[in-house]
Amino acid sequence: MALVTRFDTPASLRDLPPGSAFYDDWHTHIANRLGASTPGSGGGEFYDASETDVNIVGARDLVWMAFPRRVLMPNRDDRGAAFTAAENRNVQDEYCEWFTTRNAAGKIVRVTFVTEAPEYWEALWAVDRARVVALYRALVSPAVVETDLHVGGVYQRANLWNNANGIVHLRQAINTLNAALGLAQGSANSAPARDNYEMSAVASTAVDPRVTYDVGTLVRKGLSVTLRDPIGLYIAGWDDTGWTRPSGAPVGNYWTIVRGVPGQVLRLDYEVPAAVGFVVGDIRIGGRPIQWGGQLAEHVTVTIGGVAGGRAR
């Protein structure tokens, strides 16, 4: 595999015109983060694809459920309590967060899922504040103004429109691209374990053991591993099998990719078109009406892609 000359933006987003300094800035951000813990030795390591040439022998998509495992497990016998707790974005720690929009009657009309990293928006803000404001207006509300998004010029991840009034990108404390990179790097560059039984303890999320065990398996084979460009956290899939309309008939396709592309989805809406005559809250899953966004999150999966191979000679 040839060296990566410039790391691309997540899902190859083009929020600024070609030639903007933003794209070089983004490459530098990723390269610096990767290089921080890349040992540059032989096989069985995490490497920086802009510095180390590797003969790729395989690719792997690491996939996990969007609903937070650490909320589900303590409430496994009380699903209502789990769904209620998970509406708080502070506990949505699987690199996917959602925002539930309700009508005046309290019924859900839309659920929006995002996996966009806050670092991307901070980098965009540093180059073009006006563009960030325009994107917020398109994604959340035309009422957004620049002063809503910063304090003393510093972009605020948990601003009004990415917290109480809407969602644009991840804002839970550990849901960052840097954290995801650190998890992948640490899984490869830590003390070797002969099998998964010997792996060190991991966080009680769904993502941490998935990444730790899968990466550990590859490095035990002597393979060098890295994240696949364009590096990003993506919505892998969504499954509405068995969901029904108020009439009992199967639902239609009410999913819309808002940002990203199939296979690299960054923002996903679930909303019933007005012409259909009912709202999301009227749909039933397993015979039960949708009352919380988390009921959908159980059917959404998240992914980050990796590649593995041997050092090029």
PDB file of C-alpha atoms in Angstrom:
ATOM      1  CA  MET A   1       0.000   0.000   0.000  1.00  0.00           C
ATOM      2  CA  ALA A   2       1.407   3.407  -0.965  1.00  0.00           C
ATOM      3  CA  LEU A   3       1.929   5.959   1.766  1.00  0.00           C
ATOM      4  CA  VAL A   4      -1.004   8.250   2.478  1.00  0.00           C
ATOM      5  CA  THR A   5       0.051  11.674   1.210  1.00  0.00           C
ATOM      6  CA  ARG A   6      -2.804  13.488   2.926  1.00  0.00           C
ATOM      7  CA  PHE A   7      -5.308  12.069   5.389  1.00  0.00           C
ATOM      8  CA  ASP A   8      -8.799  12.793   4.125  1.00  0.00           C
ATOM      9  CA  THR A   9     -11.636  14.269   6.142  1.00  0.00           C
ATOM     10  CA  PRO A  10     -14.222  11.862   7.596  1.00  0.00           C
ATOM     11  CA  ALA A  11     -16.423  10.533   4.776  1.00  0.00           C
ATOM     12  CA  SER A  12     -14.380  12.829   2.477  1.00  0.00           C
ATOM     13  CA  LEU A  13     -16.511  15.792   3.557  1.00  0.00           C
ATOM     14  CA  ARG A  14     -15.998  18.957   1.525  1.00  0.00           C
ATOM     15  CA  ASP A  15     -17.403  21.645   3.795  1.00  0.00           C
ATOM     16  CA  LEU A  16     -14.933  24.174   2.389  1.00  0.00           C
ATOM     17  CA  PRO A  17     -13.820  24.701  -1.225  1.00  0.00           C
ATOM     18  CA  PRO A  18     -10.973  22.591  -2.653  1.00  0.00           C
ATOM     19  CA  GLY A  19      -7.628  24.202  -1.939  1.00  0.00           C
ATOM     20  CA  SER A  20      -8.658  25.472   1.487  1.00  0.00           C
ATOM     21  CA  ALA A  21      -5.932  25.314   4.120  1.00  0.00           C
ATOM     22  CA  PHE A  22      -8.429  23.398   6.226  1.00  0.00           C
ATOM     23  CA  TYR A  23      -7.635  20.121   4.451  1.00  0.00           C
ATOM     24  CA  ASP A  24      -3.915  20.395   5.128  1.00  0.00           C
ATOM     25  CA  ASP A  25      -4.697  21.328   8.722  1.00  0.00           C
ATOM     26  CA  TRP A  26      -6.841  18.218   9.087  1.00  0.00           C
ATOM     27  CA  HIS A  27      -4.095  16.004   7.676  1.00  0.00           C
ATOM     28  CA  THR A  28      -1.635  17.511  10.140  1.00  0.00           C
ATOM     29  CA  HIS A  29      -4.015  16.928  13.043  1.00  0.00           C
ATOM     30  CA  ILE A  30      -4.422  13.237  12.189  1.00  0.00           C
ATOM     31  CA  ALA A  31      -0.743  12.685  11.388  1.00  0.00           C
ATOM     32  CA  ASN A  32       0.348  14.302  14.646  1.00  0.00           C
ATOM     33  CA  ARG A  33      -2.102  12.215  16.641  1.00  0.00           C
ATOM     34  CA  LEU A  34      -1.060   8.978  14.971  1.00  0.00           C
ATOM     35  CA  GLY A  35       2.633   9.716  15.298  1.00  0.00           C
ATOM     36  CA  ALA A  36       2.360  10.356  19.006  1.00  0.00           C
ATOM     37  CA  SER A  37       2.464   6.658  19.906  1.00  0.00           C
ATOM     38  CA  THR A  38       3.679   4.875  16.785  1.00  0.00           C
ATOM     39  CA  PRO A  39       6.851   2.962  17.668  1.00  0.00           C
ATOM     40  CA  GLY A  40       7.985   2.384  14.080  1.00  0.00           C
ATOM     41  CA  SER A  41       9.382  -1.053  14.848  1.00  0.00           C
ATOM     42  CA  GLY A  42       8.501  -4.345  13.150  1.00  0.00           C
ATOM     43  CA  GLY A  43       5.161  -6.124  12.875  1.00  0.00           C
ATOM     44  CA  GLY A  44       2.524  -6.247  15.577  1.00  0.00           C
ATOM     45  CA  GLU A  45       2.246  -2.496  16.030  1.00  0.00           C
ATOM     46  CA  PHE A  46      -0.008   0.433  15.296  1.00  0.00           C
ATOM     47  CA  TYR A  47       1.466   2.579  12.546  1.00  0.00           C
ATOM     48  CA  ASP A  48       1.063   5.926  10.810  1.00  0.00           C
ATOM     49  CA  ALA A  49       0.180   5.285   7.156  1.00  0.00           C
ATOM     50  CA  SER A  50       1.683   8.628   6.141  1.00  0.00           C
ATOM     51  CA  GLU A  51       5.077   7.536   7.507  1.00  0.00           C
ATOM     52  CA  THR A  52       5.214   3.748   7.250  1.00  0.00           C
ATOM     53  CA  ASP A  53       4.582   1.685   4.108  1.00  0.00           C
ATOM     54  CA  VAL A  54       2.775  -1.583   4.763  1.00  0.00           C
ATOM     55  CA  ASN A  55       1.660  -4.377   2.444  1.00  0.00           C
ATOM     56  CA  ILE A  56      -2.021  -4.664   3.333  1.00  0.00           C
ATOM     57  CA  VAL A  57      -3.339  -8.214   3.590  1.00  0.00           C
ATOM     58  CA  GLY A  58      -6.798  -7.512   4.969  1.00  0.00           C
ATOM     59  CA  ALA A  59      -9.344  -4.990   6.182  1.00  0.00           C
ATOM     60  CA  ARG A  60     -11.689  -5.229   9.140  1.00  0.00           C
ATOM     61  CA  ASP A  61     -14.691  -3.170  10.183  1.00  0.00           C
ATOM     62  CA  LEU A  62     -15.098  -3.119  13.966  1.00  0.00           C
ATOM     63  CA  VAL A  63     -18.820  -2.870  14.711  1.00  0.00           C
ATOM     64  CA  TRP A  64     -20.807  -2.332  17.921  1.00  0.00           C
ATOM     65  CA  MET A  65     -24.276  -1.233  19.054  1.00  0.00           C
ATOM     66  CA  ALA A  66     -25.050   2.475  19.441  1.00  0.00           C
ATOM     67  CA  PHE A  67     -27.056   2.048  22.638  1.00  0.00           C
ATOM     68  CA  PRO A  68     -24.732   2.469  25.662  1.00  0.00           C
ATOM     69  CA  ARG A  69     -23.920  -0.893  27.199  1.00  0.00           C
ATOM     70  CA  ARG A  70     -23.119   0.602  30.589  1.00  0.00           C
ATOM     71  CA  VAL A  71     -26.708   1.926  30.752  1.00  0.00           C
ATOM     72  CA  LEU A  72     -28.325  -1.244  29.448  1.00  0.00           C
ATOM     73  CA  MET A  73     -26.614  -3.774  31.739  1.00  0.00           C
ATOM     74  CA  PRO A  74     -27.649  -2.320  35.144  1.00  0.00           C
ATOM     75  CA  ASN A  75     -31.211  -1.929  33.792  1.00  0.00           C
ATOM     76  CA  ARG A  76     -31.561  -5.176  31.866  1.00  0.00           C
ATOM     77  CA  ASP A  77     -34.753  -6.051  33.771  1.00  0.00           C
ATOM     78  CA  ASP A  78     -36.247  -2.568  33.399  1.00  0.00           C
ATOM     79  CA  ARG A  79     -35.977  -1.499  29.803  1.00  0.00           C
ATOM     80  CA  GLY A  80     -38.057   1.618  30.399  1.00  0.00           C
ATOM     81  CA  ALA A  81     -35.510   2.819  32.961  1.00  0.00           C
ATOM     82  CA  ALA A  82     -32.685   2.095  30.527  1.00  0.00           C
ATOM     83  CA  PHE A  83     -34.333   4.008  27.697  1.00  0.00           C
ATOM     84  CA  THR A  84     -35.154   6.947  29.972  1.00  0.00           C
ATOM     85  CA  ALA A  85     -31.590   7.160  31.298  1.00  0.00           C
ATOM     86  CA  ALA A  86     -30.076   6.905  27.829  1.00  0.00           C
ATOM     87  CA  GLU A  87     -31.862  10.022  26.570  1.00  0.00           C
ATOM     88  CA  ASN A  88     -29.211  11.978  28.500  1.00  0.00           C
ATOM     89  CA  ARG A  89     -26.347  12.506  26.046  1.00  0.00           C
ATOM     90  CA  ASN A  90     -23.846  12.457  28.907  1.00  0.00           C
ATOM     91  CA  VAL A  91     -24.215   8.658  29.036  1.00  0.00           C
ATOM     92  CA  GLN A  92     -24.253   8.032  25.273  1.00  0.00           C
ATOM     93  CA  ASP A  93     -20.631   6.865  25.252  1.00  0.00           C
ATOM     94  CA  GLU A  94     -20.414   4.472  22.285  1.00  0.00           C
ATOM     95  CA  TYR A  95     -19.141   7.156  19.849  1.00  0.00           C
ATOM     96  CA  CYS A  96     -22.719   7.680  18.728  1.00  0.00           C
ATOM     97  CA  GLU A  97     -25.160  10.172  20.185  1.00  0.00           C
ATOM     98  CA  TRP A  98     -28.740  10.951  19.339  1.00  0.00           C
ATOM     99  CA  PHE A  99     -31.238  13.755  19.812  1.00  0.00           C
ATOM    100  CA  THR A 100     -34.962  13.119  20.119  1.00  0.00           C
ATOM    101  CA  THR A 101     -37.366  15.734  18.760  1.00  0.00           C
ATOM    102  CA  ARG A 102     -40.985  15.718  19.970  1.00  0.00           C
ATOM    103  CA  ASN A 103     -44.130  17.559  18.903  1.00  0.00           C
ATOM    104  CA  ALA A 104     -46.441  19.590  21.132  1.00  0.00           C
ATOM    105  CA  ALA A 105     -48.240  16.382  22.147  1.00  0.00           C
ATOM    106  CA  GLY A 106     -44.965  14.866  23.337  1.00  0.00           C
ATOM    107  CA  LYS A 107     -44.736  12.293  20.561  1.00  0.00           C
ATOM    108  CA  ILE A 108     -41.432  11.674  18.834  1.00  0.00           C
ATOM    109  CA  VAL A 109     -41.265  13.138  15.343  1.00  0.00           C
ATOM    110  CA  ARG A 110     -37.571  12.679  14.604  1.00  0.00           C
ATOM    111  CA  VAL A 111     -34.493  10.980  16.029  1.00  0.00           C
ATOM    112  CA  THR A 112     -31.098  12.161  14.788  1.00  0.00           C
ATOM    113  CA  PHE A 113     -27.960  10.062  15.201  1.00  0.00           C
ATOM    114  CA  VAL A 114     -24.444  11.467  14.804  1.00  0.00           C
ATOM    115  CA  THR A 115     -20.905  10.102  14.949  1.00  0.00           C
ATOM    116  CA  GLU A 116     -19.089  13.282  13.838  1.00  0.00           C
ATOM    117  CA  ALA A 117     -16.066  14.053  15.994  1.00  0.00           C
ATOM    118  CA  PRO A 118     -15.848  17.413  17.789  1.00  0.00           C
ATOM    119  CA  GLU A 119     -12.240  17.830  16.588  1.00  0.00           C
ATOM    120  CA  TYR A 120     -13.490  18.207  13.023  1.00  0.00           C
ATOM    121  CA  TRP A 121     -15.762  21.096  13.956  1.00  0.00           C
ATOM    122  CA  GLU A 122     -13.067  22.768  16.021  1.00  0.00           C
ATOM    123  CA  ALA A 123     -10.694  22.597  13.051  1.00  0.00           C
ATOM    124  CA  LEU A 124     -13.390  23.984  10.758  1.00  0.00           C
ATOM    125  CA  TRP A 125     -14.111  26.796  13.219  1.00  0.00           C
ATOM    126  CA  ALA A 126     -10.423  27.754  13.278  1.00  0.00           C
ATOM    127  CA  VAL A 127     -10.493  28.338   9.513  1.00  0.00           C
ATOM    128  CA  ASP A 128     -14.002  29.616   8.719  1.00  0.00           C
ATOM    129  CA  ARG A 129     -16.443  30.567  11.476  1.00  0.00           C
ATOM    130  CA  ALA A 130     -19.075  31.716   8.995  1.00  0.00           C
ATOM    131  CA  ARG A 131     -19.161  28.288   7.389  1.00  0.00           C
ATOM    132  CA  VAL A 132     -19.663  26.627  10.767  1.00  0.00           C
ATOM    133  CA  VAL A 133     -22.588  28.954  11.489  1.00  0.00           C
ATOM    134  CA  ALA A 134     -24.102  28.191   8.067  1.00  0.00           C
ATOM    135  CA  LEU A 135     -23.837  24.459   8.679  1.00  0.00           C
ATOM    136  CA  TYR A 136     -25.447  24.788  12.107  1.00  0.00           C
ATOM    137  CA  ARG A 137     -28.320  26.741  10.557  1.00  0.00           C
ATOM    138  CA  ALA A 138     -28.831  24.050   7.926  1.00  0.00           C
ATOM    139  CA  LEU A 139     -28.622  21.153  10.368  1.00  0.00           C
ATOM    140  CA  VAL A 140     -30.369  22.520  13.452  1.00  0.00           C
ATOM    141  CA  SER A 141     -32.030  25.943  13.208  1.00  0.00           C
ATOM    142  CA  PRO A 142     -31.918  29.128  11.141  1.00  0.00           C
ATOM    143  CA  ALA A 143     -31.867  30.985  14.484  1.00  0.00           C
ATOM    144  CA  VAL A 144     -28.210  30.072  15.151  1.00  0.00           C
ATOM    145  CA  VAL A 145     -25.833  33.032  15.455  1.00  0.00           C
ATOM    146  CA  GLU A 146     -22.057  33.004  15.833  1.00  0.00           C
ATOM    147  CA  THR A 147     -22.107  34.156  19.459  1.00  0.00           C
ATOM    148  CA  ASP A 148     -24.062  31.021  20.377  1.00  0.00           C
ATOM    149  CA  LEU A 149     -21.126  28.815  19.450  1.00  0.00           C
ATOM    150  CA  HIS A 150     -18.145  30.266  21.286  1.00  0.00           C
ATOM    151  CA  VAL A 151     -16.874  31.879  24.455  1.00  0.00           C
ATOM    152  CA  GLY A 152     -14.131  34.443  23.932  1.00  0.00           C
ATOM    153  CA  GLY A 153     -13.541  33.062  20.446  1.00  0.00           C
ATOM    154  CA  VAL A 154     -13.109  29.480  21.675  1.00  0.00           C
ATOM    155  CA  TYR A 155     -15.542  27.056  20.054  1.00  0.00           C
ATOM    156  CA  GLN A 156     -17.768  25.305  22.595  1.00  0.00           C
ATOM    157  CA  ARG A 157     -18.556  21.651  21.970  1.00  0.00           C
ATOM    158  CA  ALA A 158     -21.596  21.728  24.272  1.00  0.00           C
ATOM    159  CA  ASN A 159     -23.044  24.934  22.914  1.00  0.00           C
ATOM    160  CA  LEU A 160     -26.790  25.637  23.021  1.00  0.00           C
ATOM    161  CA  TRP A 161     -27.426  24.102  19.579  1.00  0.00           C
ATOM    162  CA  ASN A 162     -25.358  20.982  20.210  1.00  0.00           C
ATOM    163  CA  ASN A 163     -26.854  20.279  23.601  1.00  0.00           C
ATOM    164  CA  ALA A 164     -30.306  21.263  24.801  1.00  0.00           C
ATOM    165  CA  ASN A 165     -31.617  22.566  21.469  1.00  0.00           C
ATOM    166  CA  GLY A 166     -30.209  20.103  18.971  1.00  0.00           C
ATOM    167  CA  ILE A 167     -27.317  17.970  17.822  1.00  0.00           C
ATOM    168  CA  VAL A 168     -24.499  18.585  15.349  1.00  0.00           C
ATOM    169  CA  HIS A 169     -21.612  16.423  16.539  1.00  0.00           C
ATOM    170  CA  LEU A 170     -20.490  14.264  19.452  1.00  0.00           C
ATOM    171  CA  ARG A 171     -20.175  16.110  22.764  1.00  0.00           C
ATOM    172  CA  GLN A 172     -20.056  13.400  25.480  1.00  0.00           C
ATOM    173  CA  ALA A 173     -16.699  13.689  27.235  1.00  0.00           C
ATOM    174  CA  ILE A 174     -15.013  10.555  25.856  1.00  0.00           C
ATOM    175  CA  ASN A 175     -16.653  10.596  22.416  1.00  0.00           C
ATOM    176  CA  THR A 176     -13.715  12.106  20.554  1.00  0.00           C
ATOM    177  CA  LEU A 177     -11.690  10.967  17.580  1.00  0.00           C
ATOM    178  CA  ASN A 178      -8.542  11.344  19.656  1.00  0.00           C
ATOM    179  CA  ALA A 179      -9.972   8.900  22.201  1.00  0.00           C
ATOM    180  CA  ALA A 180     -10.821   6.413  19.450  1.00  0.00           C
ATOM    181  CA  LEU A 181      -7.298   6.691  18.052  1.00  0.00           C
ATOM    182  CA  GLY A 182      -5.855   6.221  21.517  1.00  0.00           C
ATOM    183  CA  LEU A 183      -7.984   3.123  22.071  1.00  0.00           C
ATOM    184  CA  ALA A 184      -6.797   1.561  18.801  1.00  0.00           C
ATOM    185  CA  GLN A 185      -3.161   2.509  19.408  1.00  0.00           C
ATOM    186  CA  GLY A 186      -3.181   1.282  22.968  1.00  0.00           C
ATOM    187  CA  SER A 187      -4.705  -2.032  21.905  1.00  0.00           C
ATOM    188  CA  ALA A 188      -1.755  -2.626  19.570  1.00  0.00           C
ATOM    189  CA  ASN A 189       1.132  -1.047  21.439  1.00  0.00           C
ATOM    190  CA  SER A 190       0.452  -2.367  24.933  1.00  0.00           C
ATOM    191  CA  ALA A 191       2.175  -5.367  26.549  1.00  0.00           C
ATOM    192  CA  PRO A 192       1.475  -8.471  24.469  1.00  0.00           C
ATOM    193  CA  ALA A 193      -1.118 -11.003  25.569  1.00  0.00           C
ATOM    194  CA  ARG A 194      -1.077 -14.582  24.300  1.00  0.00           C
ATOM    195  CA  ASP A 195      -4.875 -14.698  23.979  1.00  0.00           C
ATOM    196  CA  ASN A 196      -8.001 -12.748  24.882  1.00  0.00           C
ATOM    197  CA  TYR A 197      -8.102 -14.399  28.310  1.00  0.00           C
ATOM    198  CA  GLU A 198      -4.923 -12.519  29.203  1.00  0.00           C
ATOM    199  CA  MET A 199      -6.085  -9.182  27.820  1.00  0.00           C
ATOM    200  CA  SER A 200      -6.115  -6.367  30.341  1.00  0.00           C
ATOM    201  CA  ALA A 201      -9.404  -5.058  31.720  1.00  0.00           C
ATOM    202  CA  VAL A 202     -11.341  -2.720  29.463  1.00  0.00           C
ATOM    203  CA  ALA A 203     -14.118  -0.197  29.972  1.00  0.00           C
ATOM    204  CA  SER A 204     -17.683  -1.480  30.309  1.00  0.00           C
ATOM    205  CA  THR A 205     -18.757  -0.084  26.956  1.00  0.00           C
ATOM    206  CA  ALA A 206     -19.500  -2.152  23.867  1.00  0.00           C
ATOM    207  CA  VAL A 207     -16.775  -0.464  21.815  1.00  0.00           C
ATOM    208  CA  ASP A 208     -13.748  -0.900  24.108  1.00  0.00           C
ATOM    209  CA  PRO A 209     -13.678  -4.708  24.210  1.00  0.00           C
ATOM    210  CA  ARG A 210     -14.567  -4.889  20.515  1.00  0.00           C
ATOM    211  CA  VAL A 211     -11.556  -2.776  19.511  1.00  0.00           C
ATOM    212  CA  THR A 212      -9.192  -4.183  22.153  1.00  0.00           C
ATOM    213  CA  TYR A 213      -9.858  -7.833  21.370  1.00  0.00           C
ATOM    214  CA  ASP A 214      -9.968  -7.496  17.577  1.00  0.00           C
ATOM    215  CA  VAL A 215      -6.803  -5.420  17.373  1.00  0.00           C
ATOM    216  CA  GLY A 216      -5.087  -7.711  19.874  1.00  0.00           C
ATOM    217  CA  THR A 217      -5.856 -10.733  17.697  1.00  0.00           C
ATOM    218  CA  LEU A 218      -4.234  -9.077  14.676  1.00  0.00           C
ATOM    219  CA  VAL A 219      -1.055  -7.946  16.414  1.00  0.00           C
ATOM    220  CA  ARG A 220      -0.545 -11.397  17.931  1.00  0.00           C
ATOM    221  CA  LYS A 221      -0.235 -12.581  14.332  1.00  0.00           C
ATOM    222  CA  GLY A 222       2.617 -10.118  13.832  1.00  0.00           C
ATOM    223  CA  LEU A 223       0.519  -7.817  11.674  1.00  0.00           C
ATOM    224  CA  SER A 224       0.880  -4.053  11.739  1.00  0.00           C
ATOM    225  CA  VAL A 225      -2.473  -2.276  12.028  1.00  0.00           C
ATOM    226  CA  THR A 226      -3.902   1.184  11.480  1.00  0.00           C
ATOM    227  CA  LEU A 227      -7.229   2.880  10.884  1.00  0.00           C
ATOM    228  CA  ARG A 228      -8.474   3.053   7.316  1.00  0.00           C
ATOM    229  CA  ASP A 229      -8.481   6.404   5.561  1.00  0.00           C
ATOM    230  CA  PRO A 230     -10.668   8.417   5.691  1.00  0.00           C
ATOM    231  CA  ILE A 231     -10.367   7.938   9.425  1.00  0.00           C
ATOM    232  CA  GLY A 232     -13.635   8.514  11.198  1.00  0.00           C
ATOM    233  CA  LEU A 233     -16.371   7.020  13.317  1.00  0.00           C
ATOM    234  CA  TYR A 234     -19.320   6.009  11.180  1.00  0.00           C
ATOM    235  CA  ILE A 235     -22.858   4.702  11.483  1.00  0.00           C
ATOM    236  CA  ALA A 236     -22.553   1.198  10.081  1.00  0.00           C
ATOM    237  CA  GLY A 237     -26.172   0.164   9.730  1.00  0.00           C
ATOM    238  CA  TRP A 238     -29.763   0.403  10.884  1.00  0.00           C
ATOM    239  CA  ASP A 239     -32.446  -2.267  10.912  1.00  0.00           C
ATOM    240  CA  ASP A 240     -36.184  -1.613  11.093  1.00  0.00           C
ATOM    241  CA  THR A 241     -37.203  -5.225  10.474  1.00  0.00           C
ATOM    242  CA  GLY A 242     -40.497  -5.937  12.228  1.00  0.00           C
ATOM    243  CA  TRP A 243     -41.352  -2.314  12.915  1.00  0.00           C
ATOM    244  CA  THR A 244     -44.987  -1.540  12.147  1.00  0.00           C
ATOM    245  CA  ARG A 245     -47.206   1.377  11.238  1.00  0.00           C
ATOM    246  CA  PRO A 246     -50.314   2.136  13.340  1.00  0.00           C
ATOM    247  CA  SER A 247     -52.241  -0.069  10.887  1.00  0.00           C
ATOM    248  CA  GLY A 248     -49.975  -3.016  11.631  1.00  0.00           C
ATOM    249  CA  ALA A 249     -48.376  -2.935   8.178  1.00  0.00           C
ATOM    250  CA  PRO A 250     -44.566  -2.845   7.879  1.00  0.00           C
ATOM    251  CA  VAL A 251     -42.990   0.604   8.017  1.00  0.00           C
ATOM    252  CA  GLY A 252     -41.517   2.254   4.972  1.00  0.00           C
ATOM    253  CA  ASN A 253     -37.964   3.486   4.674  1.00  0.00           C
ATOM    254  CA  TYR A 254     -37.924   6.594   6.849  1.00  0.00           C
ATOM    255  CA  TRP A 255     -34.122   6.814   7.244  1.00  0.00           C
ATOM    256  CA  THR A 256     -32.233   9.694   5.654  1.00  0.00           C
ATOM    257  CA  ILE A 257     -28.465  10.067   5.383  1.00  0.00           C
ATOM    258  CA  VAL A 258     -27.860  13.763   6.066  1.00  0.00           C
ATOM    259  CA  ARG A 259     -24.043  13.825   6.184  1.00  0.00           C
ATOM    260  CA  GLY A 260     -21.696  11.238   4.785  1.00  0.00           C
ATOM    261  CA  VAL A 261     -22.331   8.528   2.235  1.00  0.00           C
ATOM    262  CA  PRO A 262     -23.447   4.882   2.398  1.00  0.00           C
ATOM    263  CA  GLY A 263     -20.758   2.985   4.263  1.00  0.00           C
ATOM    264  CA  GLN A 264     -19.470   6.198   5.834  1.00  0.00           C
ATOM    265  CA  VAL A 265     -22.538   7.762   7.433  1.00  0.00           C
ATOM    266  CA  LEU A 266     -21.964  10.585   9.908  1.00  0.00           C
ATOM    267  CA  ARG A 267     -25.479  11.919  10.454  1.00  0.00           C
ATOM    268  CA  LEU A 268     -28.687   9.903  10.120  1.00  0.00           C
ATOM    269  CA  ASP A 269     -32.293  11.007  10.606  1.00  0.00           C
ATOM    270  CA  TYR A 270     -35.322   8.850  11.252  1.00  0.00           C
ATOM    271  CA  GLU A 271     -38.490  10.823  10.447  1.00  0.00           C
ATOM    272  CA  VAL A 272     -41.799   9.909   8.858  1.00  0.00           C
ATOM    273  CA  PRO A 273     -42.745  12.167   5.913  1.00  0.00           C
ATOM    274  CA  ALA A 274     -45.689  14.407   6.815  1.00  0.00           C
ATOM    275  CA  ALA A 275     -47.736  13.068   3.910  1.00  0.00           C
ATOM    276  CA  VAL A 276     -47.769   9.577   5.435  1.00  0.00           C
ATOM    277  CA  GLY A 277     -50.115  10.739   8.179  1.00  0.00           C
ATOM    278  CA  PHE A 278     -48.441   9.579  11.387  1.00  0.00           C
ATOM    279  CA  VAL A 279     -45.232  10.265  13.326  1.00  0.00           C
ATOM    280  CA  VAL A 280     -42.339   8.221  14.682  1.00  0.00           C
ATOM    281  CA  GLY A 281     -44.055   7.970  18.065  1.00  0.00           C
ATOM    282  CA  ASP A 282     -46.934   6.074  16.430  1.00  0.00           C
ATOM    283  CA  ILE A 283     -44.642   3.327  15.133  1.00  0.00           C
ATOM    284  CA  ARG A 284     -44.341   0.115  17.121  1.00  0.00           C
ATOM    285  CA  ILE A 285     -41.259  -2.019  17.711  1.00  0.00           C
ATOM    286  CA  GLY A 286     -42.104  -5.470  19.006  1.00  0.00           C
ATOM    287  CA  GLY A 287     -45.675  -4.280  19.472  1.00  0.00           C
ATOM    288  CA  ARG A 288     -44.629  -1.379  21.716  1.00  0.00           C
ATOM    289  CA  PRO A 289     -44.878   2.262  20.638  1.00  0.00           C
ATOM    290  CA  ILE A 290     -41.671   4.238  20.226  1.00  0.00           C
ATOM    291  CA  GLN A 291     -41.360   6.443  23.302  1.00  0.00           C
ATOM    292  CA  TRP A 292     -37.601   6.997  23.426  1.00  0.00           C
ATOM    293  CA  GLY A 293     -34.831   7.509  20.895  1.00  0.00           C
ATOM    294  CA  GLY A 294     -32.955   4.669  22.542  1.00  0.00           C
ATOM    295  CA  GLN A 295     -35.464   2.190  21.156  1.00  0.00           C
ATOM    296  CA  LEU A 296     -34.049   3.068  17.735  1.00  0.00           C
ATOM    297  CA  ALA A 297     -30.463   3.178  19.000  1.00  0.00           C
ATOM    298  CA  GLU A 298     -30.700  -0.531  19.823  1.00  0.00           C
ATOM    299  CA  HIS A 299     -31.099  -1.106  16.083  1.00  0.00           C
ATOM    300  CA  VAL A 300     -28.225   1.163  15.013  1.00  0.00           C
ATOM    301  CA  THR A 301     -24.602   0.055  14.805  1.00  0.00           C
ATOM    302  CA  VAL A 302     -21.376   2.052  14.779  1.00  0.00           C
ATOM    303  CA  THR A 303     -18.069   1.230  13.125  1.00  0.00           C
ATOM    304  CA  ILE A 304     -14.481   2.226  12.622  1.00  0.00           C
ATOM    305  CA  GLY A 305     -12.445   0.622   9.870  1.00  0.00           C
ATOM    306  CA  GLY A 306      -8.994  -0.851  10.163  1.00  0.00           C
ATOM    307  CA  VAL A 307      -6.396  -2.445   7.898  1.00  0.00           C
ATOM    308  CA  ALA A 308      -3.577  -4.860   8.708  1.00  0.00           C
ATOM    309  CA  GLY A 309      -0.466  -6.106   6.950  1.00  0.00           C
ATOM    310  CA  GLY A 310       3.270  -6.571   7.019  1.00  0.00           C
ATOM    311  CA  ARG A 311       5.985  -3.986   6.669  1.00  0.00           C
ATOM    312  CA  ALA A 312       6.926  -3.283   3.054  1.00  0.00           C
ATOM    313  CA  ARG A 313      10.504  -4.193   2.145  1.00  0.00           C
TER     314      ARG A 313
END
